[in-house]
mmCIF file of C-alpha atoms and ligand atoms in Angstrom:
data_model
loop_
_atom_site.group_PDB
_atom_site.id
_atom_site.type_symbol
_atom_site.label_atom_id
_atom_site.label_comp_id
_atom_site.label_asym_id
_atom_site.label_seq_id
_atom_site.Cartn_x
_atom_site.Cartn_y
_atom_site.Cartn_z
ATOM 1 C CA UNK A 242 33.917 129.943 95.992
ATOM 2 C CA UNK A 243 37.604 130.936 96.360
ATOM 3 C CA UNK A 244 39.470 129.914 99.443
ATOM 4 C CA UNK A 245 40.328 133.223 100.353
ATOM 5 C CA UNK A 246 38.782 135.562 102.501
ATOM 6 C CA UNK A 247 39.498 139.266 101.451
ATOM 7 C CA UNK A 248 37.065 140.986 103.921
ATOM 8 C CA UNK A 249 36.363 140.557 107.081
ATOM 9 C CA UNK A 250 33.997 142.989 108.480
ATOM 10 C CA UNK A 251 34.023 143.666 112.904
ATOM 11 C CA UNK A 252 31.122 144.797 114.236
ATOM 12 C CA UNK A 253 31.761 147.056 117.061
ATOM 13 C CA UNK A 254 28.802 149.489 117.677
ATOM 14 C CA UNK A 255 27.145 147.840 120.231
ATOM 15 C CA UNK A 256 26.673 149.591 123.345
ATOM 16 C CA UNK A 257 28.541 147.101 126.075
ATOM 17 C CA UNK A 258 26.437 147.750 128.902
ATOM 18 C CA UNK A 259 28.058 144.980 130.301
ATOM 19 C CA UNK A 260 30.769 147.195 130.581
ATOM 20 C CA UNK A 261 29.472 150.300 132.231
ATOM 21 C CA UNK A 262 30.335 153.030 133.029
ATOM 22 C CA UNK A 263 33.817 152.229 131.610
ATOM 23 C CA UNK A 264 32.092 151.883 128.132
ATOM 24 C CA UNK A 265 30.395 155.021 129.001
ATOM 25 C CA UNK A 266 34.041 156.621 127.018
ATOM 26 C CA UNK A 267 36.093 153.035 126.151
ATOM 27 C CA UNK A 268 34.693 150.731 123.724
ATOM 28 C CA UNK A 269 34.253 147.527 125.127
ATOM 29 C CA UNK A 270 36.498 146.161 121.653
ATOM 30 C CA UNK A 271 38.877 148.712 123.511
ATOM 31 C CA UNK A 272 38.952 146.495 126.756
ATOM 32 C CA UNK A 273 42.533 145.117 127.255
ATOM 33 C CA UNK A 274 43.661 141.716 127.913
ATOM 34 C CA UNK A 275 46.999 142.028 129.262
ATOM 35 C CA UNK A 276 48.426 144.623 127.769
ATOM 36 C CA UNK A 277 46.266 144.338 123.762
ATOM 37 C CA UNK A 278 43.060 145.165 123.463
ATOM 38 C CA UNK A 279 40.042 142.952 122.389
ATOM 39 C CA UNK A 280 39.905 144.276 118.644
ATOM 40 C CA UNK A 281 43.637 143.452 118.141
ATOM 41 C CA UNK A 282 43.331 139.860 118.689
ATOM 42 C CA UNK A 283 40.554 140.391 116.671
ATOM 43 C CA UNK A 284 42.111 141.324 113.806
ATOM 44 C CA UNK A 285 45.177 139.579 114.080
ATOM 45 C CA UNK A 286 42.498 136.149 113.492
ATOM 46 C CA UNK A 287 41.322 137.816 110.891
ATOM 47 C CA UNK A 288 44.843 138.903 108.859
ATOM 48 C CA UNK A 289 45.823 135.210 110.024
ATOM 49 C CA UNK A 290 42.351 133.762 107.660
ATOM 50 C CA UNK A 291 44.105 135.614 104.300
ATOM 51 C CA UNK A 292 42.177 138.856 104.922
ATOM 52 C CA UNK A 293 43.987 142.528 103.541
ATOM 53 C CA UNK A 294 40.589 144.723 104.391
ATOM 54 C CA UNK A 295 39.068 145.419 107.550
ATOM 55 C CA UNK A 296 36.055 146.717 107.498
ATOM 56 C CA UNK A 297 34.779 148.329 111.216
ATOM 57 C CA UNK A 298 31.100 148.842 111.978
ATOM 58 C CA UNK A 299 31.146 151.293 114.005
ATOM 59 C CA UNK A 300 28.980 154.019 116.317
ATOM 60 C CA UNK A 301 29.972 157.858 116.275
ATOM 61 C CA UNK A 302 31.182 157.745 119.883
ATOM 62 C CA UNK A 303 34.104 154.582 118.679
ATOM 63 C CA UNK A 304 37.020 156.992 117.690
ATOM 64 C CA UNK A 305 39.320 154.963 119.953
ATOM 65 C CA UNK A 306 39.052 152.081 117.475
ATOM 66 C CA UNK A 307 40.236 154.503 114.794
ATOM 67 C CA UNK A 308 42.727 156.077 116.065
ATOM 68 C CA UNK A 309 44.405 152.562 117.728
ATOM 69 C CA UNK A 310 44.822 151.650 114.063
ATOM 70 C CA UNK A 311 46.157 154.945 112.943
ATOM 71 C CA UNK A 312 49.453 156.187 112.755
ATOM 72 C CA UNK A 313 50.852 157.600 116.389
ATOM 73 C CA UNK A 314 52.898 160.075 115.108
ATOM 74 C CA UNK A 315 54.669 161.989 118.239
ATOM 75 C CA UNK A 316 54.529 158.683 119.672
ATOM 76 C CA UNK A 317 56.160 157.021 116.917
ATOM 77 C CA UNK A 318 58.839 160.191 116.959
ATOM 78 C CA UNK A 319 59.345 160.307 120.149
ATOM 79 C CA UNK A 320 60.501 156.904 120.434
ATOM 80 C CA UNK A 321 62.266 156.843 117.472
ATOM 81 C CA UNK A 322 64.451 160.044 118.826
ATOM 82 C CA UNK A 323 64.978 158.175 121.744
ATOM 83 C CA UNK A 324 66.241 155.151 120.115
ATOM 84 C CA UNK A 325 63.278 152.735 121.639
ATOM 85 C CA UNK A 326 62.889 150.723 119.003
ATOM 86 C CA UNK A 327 61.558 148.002 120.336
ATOM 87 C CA UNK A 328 58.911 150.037 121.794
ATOM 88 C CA UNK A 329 58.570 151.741 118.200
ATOM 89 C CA UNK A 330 57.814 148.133 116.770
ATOM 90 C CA UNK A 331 55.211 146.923 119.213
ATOM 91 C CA UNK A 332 53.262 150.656 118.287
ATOM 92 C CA UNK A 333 54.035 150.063 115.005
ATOM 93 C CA UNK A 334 52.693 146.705 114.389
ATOM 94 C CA UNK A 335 49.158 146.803 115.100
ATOM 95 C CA UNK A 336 47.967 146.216 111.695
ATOM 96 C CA UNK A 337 50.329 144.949 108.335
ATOM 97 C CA UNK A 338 51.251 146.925 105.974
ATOM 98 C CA UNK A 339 49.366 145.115 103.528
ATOM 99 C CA UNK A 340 45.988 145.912 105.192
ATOM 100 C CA UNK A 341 44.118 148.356 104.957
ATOM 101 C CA UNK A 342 40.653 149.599 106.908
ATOM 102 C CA UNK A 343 37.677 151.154 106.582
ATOM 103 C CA UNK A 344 35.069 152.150 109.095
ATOM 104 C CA UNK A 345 31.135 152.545 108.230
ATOM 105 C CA UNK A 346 28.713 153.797 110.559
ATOM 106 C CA UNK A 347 25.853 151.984 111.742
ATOM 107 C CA UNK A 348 23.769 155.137 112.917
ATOM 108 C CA UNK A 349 21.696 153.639 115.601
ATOM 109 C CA UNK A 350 22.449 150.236 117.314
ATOM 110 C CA UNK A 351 19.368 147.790 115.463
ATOM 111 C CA UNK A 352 20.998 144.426 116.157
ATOM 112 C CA UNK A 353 24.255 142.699 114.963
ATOM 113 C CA UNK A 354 22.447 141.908 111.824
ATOM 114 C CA UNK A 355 21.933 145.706 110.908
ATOM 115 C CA UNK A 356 25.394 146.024 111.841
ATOM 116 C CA UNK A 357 26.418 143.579 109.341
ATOM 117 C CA UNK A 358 24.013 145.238 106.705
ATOM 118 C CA UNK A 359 25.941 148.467 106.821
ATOM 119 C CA UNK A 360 28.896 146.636 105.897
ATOM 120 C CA UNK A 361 27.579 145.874 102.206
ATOM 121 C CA UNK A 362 28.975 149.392 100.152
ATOM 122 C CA UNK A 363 32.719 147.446 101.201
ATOM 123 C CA UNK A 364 32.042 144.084 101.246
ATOM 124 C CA UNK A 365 29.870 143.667 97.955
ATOM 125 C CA UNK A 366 29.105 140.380 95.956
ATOM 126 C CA UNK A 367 31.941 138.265 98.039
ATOM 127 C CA UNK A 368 31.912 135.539 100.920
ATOM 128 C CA UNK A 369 33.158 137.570 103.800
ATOM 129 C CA UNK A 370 33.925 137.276 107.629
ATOM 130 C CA UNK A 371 32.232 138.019 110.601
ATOM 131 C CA UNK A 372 34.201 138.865 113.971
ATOM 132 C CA UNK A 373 32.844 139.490 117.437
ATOM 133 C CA UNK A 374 35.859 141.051 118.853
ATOM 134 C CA UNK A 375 34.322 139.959 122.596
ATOM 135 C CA UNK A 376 34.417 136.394 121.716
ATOM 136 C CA UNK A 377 38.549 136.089 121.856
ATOM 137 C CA UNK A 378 39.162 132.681 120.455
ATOM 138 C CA UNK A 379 42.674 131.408 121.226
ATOM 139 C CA UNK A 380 44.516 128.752 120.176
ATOM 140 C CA UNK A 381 47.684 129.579 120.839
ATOM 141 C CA UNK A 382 50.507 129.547 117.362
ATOM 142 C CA UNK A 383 47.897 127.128 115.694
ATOM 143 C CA UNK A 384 45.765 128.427 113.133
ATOM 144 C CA UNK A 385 43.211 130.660 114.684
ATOM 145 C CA UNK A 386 39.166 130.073 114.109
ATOM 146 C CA UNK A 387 38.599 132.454 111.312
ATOM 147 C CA UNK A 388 41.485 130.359 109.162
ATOM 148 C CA UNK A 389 40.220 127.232 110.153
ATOM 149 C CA UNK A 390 36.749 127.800 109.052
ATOM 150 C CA UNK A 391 37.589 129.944 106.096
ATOM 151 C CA UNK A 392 39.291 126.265 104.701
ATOM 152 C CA UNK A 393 35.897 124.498 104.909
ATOM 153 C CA UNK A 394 35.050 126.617 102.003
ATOM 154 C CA UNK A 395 34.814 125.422 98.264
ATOM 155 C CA UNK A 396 32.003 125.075 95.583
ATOM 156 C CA UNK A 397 29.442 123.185 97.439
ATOM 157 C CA UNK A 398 29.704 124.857 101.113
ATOM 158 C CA UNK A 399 28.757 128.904 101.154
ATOM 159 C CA UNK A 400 29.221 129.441 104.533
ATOM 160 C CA UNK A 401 30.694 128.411 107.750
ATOM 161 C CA UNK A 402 29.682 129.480 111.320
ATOM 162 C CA UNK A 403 31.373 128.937 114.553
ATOM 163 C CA UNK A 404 29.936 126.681 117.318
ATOM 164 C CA UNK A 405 30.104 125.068 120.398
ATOM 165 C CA UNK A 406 28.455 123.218 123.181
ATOM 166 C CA UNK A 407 26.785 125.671 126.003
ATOM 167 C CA UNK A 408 24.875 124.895 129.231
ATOM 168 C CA UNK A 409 21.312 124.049 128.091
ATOM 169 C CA UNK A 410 20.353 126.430 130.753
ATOM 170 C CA UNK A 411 22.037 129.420 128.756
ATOM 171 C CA UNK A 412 20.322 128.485 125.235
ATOM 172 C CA UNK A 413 18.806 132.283 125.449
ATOM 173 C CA UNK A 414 21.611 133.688 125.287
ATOM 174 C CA UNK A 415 22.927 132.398 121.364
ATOM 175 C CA UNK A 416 21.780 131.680 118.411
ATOM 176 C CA UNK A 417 21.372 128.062 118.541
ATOM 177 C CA UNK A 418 22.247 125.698 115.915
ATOM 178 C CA UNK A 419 20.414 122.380 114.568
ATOM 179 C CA UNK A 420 22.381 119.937 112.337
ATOM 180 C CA UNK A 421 19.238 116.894 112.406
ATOM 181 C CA UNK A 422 21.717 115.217 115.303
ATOM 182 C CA UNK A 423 25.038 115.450 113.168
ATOM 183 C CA UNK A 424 27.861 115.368 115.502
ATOM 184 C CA UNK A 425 30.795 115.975 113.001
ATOM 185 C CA UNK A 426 33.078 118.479 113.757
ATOM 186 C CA UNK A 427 31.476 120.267 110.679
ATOM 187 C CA UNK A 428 28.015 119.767 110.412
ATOM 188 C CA UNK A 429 25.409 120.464 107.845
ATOM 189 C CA UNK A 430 22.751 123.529 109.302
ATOM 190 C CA UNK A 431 19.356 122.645 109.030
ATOM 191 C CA UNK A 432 18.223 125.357 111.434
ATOM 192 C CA UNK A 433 19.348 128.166 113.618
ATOM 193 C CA UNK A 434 17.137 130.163 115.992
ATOM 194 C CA UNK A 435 17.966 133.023 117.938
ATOM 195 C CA UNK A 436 18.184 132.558 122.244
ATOM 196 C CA UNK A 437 15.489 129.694 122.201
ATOM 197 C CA UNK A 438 14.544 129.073 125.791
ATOM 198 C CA UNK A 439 16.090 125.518 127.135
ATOM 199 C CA UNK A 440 12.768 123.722 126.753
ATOM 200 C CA UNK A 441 12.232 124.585 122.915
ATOM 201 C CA UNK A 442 16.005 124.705 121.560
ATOM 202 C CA UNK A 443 16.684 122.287 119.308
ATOM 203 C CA UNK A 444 19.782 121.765 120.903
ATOM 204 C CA UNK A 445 22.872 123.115 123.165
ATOM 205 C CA UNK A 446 25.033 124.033 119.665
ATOM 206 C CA UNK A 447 25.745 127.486 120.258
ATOM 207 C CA UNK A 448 27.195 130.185 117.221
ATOM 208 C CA UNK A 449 29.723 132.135 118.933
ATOM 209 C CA UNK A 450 31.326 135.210 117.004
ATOM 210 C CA UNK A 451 32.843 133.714 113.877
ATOM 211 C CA UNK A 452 31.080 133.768 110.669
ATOM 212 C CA UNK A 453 32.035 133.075 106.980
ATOM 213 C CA UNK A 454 28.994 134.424 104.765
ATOM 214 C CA UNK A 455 28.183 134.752 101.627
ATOM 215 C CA UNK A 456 27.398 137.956 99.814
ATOM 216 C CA UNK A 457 23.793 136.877 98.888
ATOM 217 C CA UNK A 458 23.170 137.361 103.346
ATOM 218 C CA UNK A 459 22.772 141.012 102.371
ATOM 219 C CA UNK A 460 19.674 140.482 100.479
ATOM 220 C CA UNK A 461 18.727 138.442 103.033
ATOM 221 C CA UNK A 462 19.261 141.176 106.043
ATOM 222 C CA UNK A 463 17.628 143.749 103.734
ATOM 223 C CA UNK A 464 14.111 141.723 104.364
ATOM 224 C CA UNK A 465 14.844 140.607 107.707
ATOM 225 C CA UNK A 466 12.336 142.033 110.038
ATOM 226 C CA UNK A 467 13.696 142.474 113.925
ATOM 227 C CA UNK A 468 13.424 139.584 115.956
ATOM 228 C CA UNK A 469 14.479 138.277 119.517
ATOM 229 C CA UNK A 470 15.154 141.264 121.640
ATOM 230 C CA UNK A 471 13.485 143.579 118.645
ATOM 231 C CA UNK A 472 16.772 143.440 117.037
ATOM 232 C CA UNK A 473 17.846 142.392 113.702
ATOM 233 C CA UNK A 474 19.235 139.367 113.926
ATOM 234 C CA UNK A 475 22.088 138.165 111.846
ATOM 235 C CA UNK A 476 20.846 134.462 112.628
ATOM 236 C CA UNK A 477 17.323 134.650 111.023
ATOM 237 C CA UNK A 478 18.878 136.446 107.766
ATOM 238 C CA UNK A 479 20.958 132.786 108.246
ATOM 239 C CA UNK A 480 18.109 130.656 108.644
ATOM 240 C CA UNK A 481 16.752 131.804 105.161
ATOM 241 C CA UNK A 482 20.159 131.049 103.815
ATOM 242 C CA UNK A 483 19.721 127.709 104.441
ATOM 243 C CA UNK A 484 17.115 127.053 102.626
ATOM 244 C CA UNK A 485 19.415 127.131 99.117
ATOM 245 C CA UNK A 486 22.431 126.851 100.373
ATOM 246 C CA UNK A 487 25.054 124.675 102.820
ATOM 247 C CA UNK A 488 25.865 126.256 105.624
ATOM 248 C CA UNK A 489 28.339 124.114 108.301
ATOM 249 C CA UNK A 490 28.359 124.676 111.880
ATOM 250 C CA UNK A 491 32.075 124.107 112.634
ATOM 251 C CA UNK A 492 33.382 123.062 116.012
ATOM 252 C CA UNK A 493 36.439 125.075 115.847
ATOM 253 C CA UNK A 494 40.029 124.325 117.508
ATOM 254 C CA UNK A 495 40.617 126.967 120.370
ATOM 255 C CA UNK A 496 39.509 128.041 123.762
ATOM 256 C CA UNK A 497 36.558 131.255 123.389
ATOM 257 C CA UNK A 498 36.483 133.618 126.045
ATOM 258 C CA UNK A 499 33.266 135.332 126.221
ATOM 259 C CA UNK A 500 34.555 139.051 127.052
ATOM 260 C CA UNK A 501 32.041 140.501 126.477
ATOM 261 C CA UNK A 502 30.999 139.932 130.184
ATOM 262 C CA UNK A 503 33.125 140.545 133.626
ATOM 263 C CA UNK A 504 34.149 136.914 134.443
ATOM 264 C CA UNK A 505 34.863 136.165 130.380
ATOM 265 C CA UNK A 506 37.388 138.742 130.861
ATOM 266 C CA UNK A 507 39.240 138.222 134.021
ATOM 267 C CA UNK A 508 39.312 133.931 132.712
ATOM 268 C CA UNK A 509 41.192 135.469 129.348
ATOM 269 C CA UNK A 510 43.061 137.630 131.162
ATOM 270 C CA UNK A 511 44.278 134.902 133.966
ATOM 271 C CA UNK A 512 44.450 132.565 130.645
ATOM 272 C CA UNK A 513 47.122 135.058 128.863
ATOM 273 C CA UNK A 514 49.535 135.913 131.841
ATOM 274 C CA UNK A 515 49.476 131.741 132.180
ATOM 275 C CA UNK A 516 50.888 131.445 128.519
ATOM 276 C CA UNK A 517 53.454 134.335 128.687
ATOM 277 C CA UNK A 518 56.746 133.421 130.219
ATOM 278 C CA UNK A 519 57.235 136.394 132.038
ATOM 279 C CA UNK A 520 54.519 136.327 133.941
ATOM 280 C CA UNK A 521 53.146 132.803 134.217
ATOM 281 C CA UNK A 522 54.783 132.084 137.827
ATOM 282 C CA UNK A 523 54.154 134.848 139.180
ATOM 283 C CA UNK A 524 50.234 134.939 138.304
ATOM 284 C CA UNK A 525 50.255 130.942 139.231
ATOM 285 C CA UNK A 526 51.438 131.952 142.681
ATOM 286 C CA UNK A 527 49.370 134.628 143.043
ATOM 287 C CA UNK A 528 46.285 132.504 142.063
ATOM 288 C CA UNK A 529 47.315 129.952 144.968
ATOM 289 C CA UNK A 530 47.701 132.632 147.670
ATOM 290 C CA UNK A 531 43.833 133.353 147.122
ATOM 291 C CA UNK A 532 42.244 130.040 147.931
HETATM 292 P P1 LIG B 107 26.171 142.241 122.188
HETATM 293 O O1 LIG B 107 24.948 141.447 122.143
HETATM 294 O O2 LIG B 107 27.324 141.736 122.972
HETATM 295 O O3 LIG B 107 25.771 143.712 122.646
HETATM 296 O O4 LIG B 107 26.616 142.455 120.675
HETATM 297 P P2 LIG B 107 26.678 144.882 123.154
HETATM 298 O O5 LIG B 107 25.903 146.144 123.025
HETATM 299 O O6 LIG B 107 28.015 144.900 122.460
HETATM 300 O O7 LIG B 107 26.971 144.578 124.709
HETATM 301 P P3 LIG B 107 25.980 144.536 125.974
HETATM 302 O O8 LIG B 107 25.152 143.301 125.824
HETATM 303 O O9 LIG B 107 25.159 145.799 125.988
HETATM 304 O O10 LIG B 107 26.927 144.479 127.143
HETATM 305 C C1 LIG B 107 27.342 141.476 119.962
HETATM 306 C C2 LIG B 107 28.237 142.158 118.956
HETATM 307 O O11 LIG B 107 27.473 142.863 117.987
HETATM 308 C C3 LIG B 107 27.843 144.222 117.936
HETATM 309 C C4 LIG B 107 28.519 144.502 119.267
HETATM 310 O O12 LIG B 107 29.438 145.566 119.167
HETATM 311 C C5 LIG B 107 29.180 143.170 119.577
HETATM 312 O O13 LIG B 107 30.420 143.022 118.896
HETATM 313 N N1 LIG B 107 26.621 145.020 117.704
HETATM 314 C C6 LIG B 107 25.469 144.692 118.373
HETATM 315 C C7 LIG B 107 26.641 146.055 116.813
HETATM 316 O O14 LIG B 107 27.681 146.381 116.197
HETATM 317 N N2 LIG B 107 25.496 146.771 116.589
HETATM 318 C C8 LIG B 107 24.321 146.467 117.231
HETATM 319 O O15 LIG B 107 23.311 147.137 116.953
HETATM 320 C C9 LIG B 107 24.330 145.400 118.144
#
């Protein structure tokens, strides 16, 4: 398997009723930490991990996504005839030049692993990524997630998923992982199941959104019947990948934020303004004046 990752594919057609009513008109990928939204730190892990096409799965109502990516033009002209140019970069630079995206439709929202499904007309024969936009994984100028796990690749490994330890009492809430008791930082699958309850899981691994997969997982989705929640689930098509072939769990460098509920995004948020210069004391203060 080649070490580079062309495609990376963003599933963003959920419904985020987390997020209502603002999701009612805003995507919840839409959501902004400081002042970029979810999707662009997204992709900017995924263009990090070698990838030059983007492929967005997404519902009728997601323009927004779309049209973030697209060219602004009497934005761009307007600040261009009034010499902002810095301004003109930061709307300019949402995406490389390089890279290039395409959007499929998933026409009803049947589970991430539908969503994934709909991907296959782009995607094809080759290992590709998976990115939950509401899962922002930073780690800071350090190689992000996607890159990280997208080097665990090579003949013997065909896929790579993203992990970490969660509260045993929130095992229903992920697909949880079982390695047979391997610790490593990359770990052999044996087993995945979707949001086991705490007394049956076979552990507290947890997949967060990150996902390097091979192209066979389409066959794979195509006979997956819906599971947990009546959904199709992306982590049973995995758990008949592993019967033929090695899948690591990876315990990726980086702190996740779980956006896609309230407190997940007010931590990242709180977490940003700490890192940027400009606004680190003044957030710091403001954080002490509440206790
Ligand atoms: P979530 O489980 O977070 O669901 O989906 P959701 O609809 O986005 O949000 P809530 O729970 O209602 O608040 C995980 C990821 O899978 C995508 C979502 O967009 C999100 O990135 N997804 C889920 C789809 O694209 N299609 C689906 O049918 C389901």
């Amino acid at each position: 398997m080649s070490q580079r990752l062309r495609k990376v594919v963003f599933p963003v057609a959920g419904l985020g009723t987390r997020f209502l009513p603002a999701t009612k008109v805003v995507a919840k990928e839409m959501l902004p930490v400081l002042d970029r939204p979810l999707i662009q730190y997204a992709v900017d892990e995924a263009v990090d991990a070698g990838a030059d096409t983007l492929v967005f799965v997404t519902n009728r109502y997601k323009h927004a996504i779309a049209d973030y990516f697209d060219k602004a033009y009497e934005l761009e002209s307007k600040l261009a005839q009034s010499g902002k140019n810095d301004l003109l970069a930061i709307v300019q630079g949402t995406l490389p030049k390089h890279v290039r995206c395409v959007f499929v439709t998933q026409p009803e929202a049947l589970g991430l692993g539908h969503a994934v499904l709909c991907a296959r007309p782009v995607v094809g024969d080759e290992p590709f990524g998976v990115v939950l936009a509401d899962d922002l994984i930073w780690n800071g100028k350090q190689p992000g997630a996607l890159r990280q796990m997208t080097a665990l690749l090579d003949g013997d490994v065909a896929g790579a998923v993203a992990v970490e330890e969660v509260p045993r009492d929130q095992t229903n809430k992920y697909g949880i992982v079982d390695t047979g008791g391997d610790a490593s930082r990359a770990a052999r699958m044996r087993h995945v199941v979707e949001k086991p309850k705490p007394e049956v899981a076979p552990s507290n691994l947890a997949i967060v959104g990150r996902y390097v997969l091979p192209g066979r997982i389409f066959e794979l989705l195509e006979q997956t019947k819906p599971g947990a929640g009546g959904e199709i689930q992306l982590t049973d098509a995995i758990e008949a990948l592993l019967g033929k072939n090695k899948v690591l769990a990876y315990r990726f460098e980086g702190t996740r934020f779980d956006c896609g509920n309230k407190l997940g995004l007010v931590k990242a948020t709180l977490a940003m303004a700490l890192e940027d210069p400009a606004l680190a004391e003044a957030t710091r203060e403001f954080m002490a004046s509440l206790r």
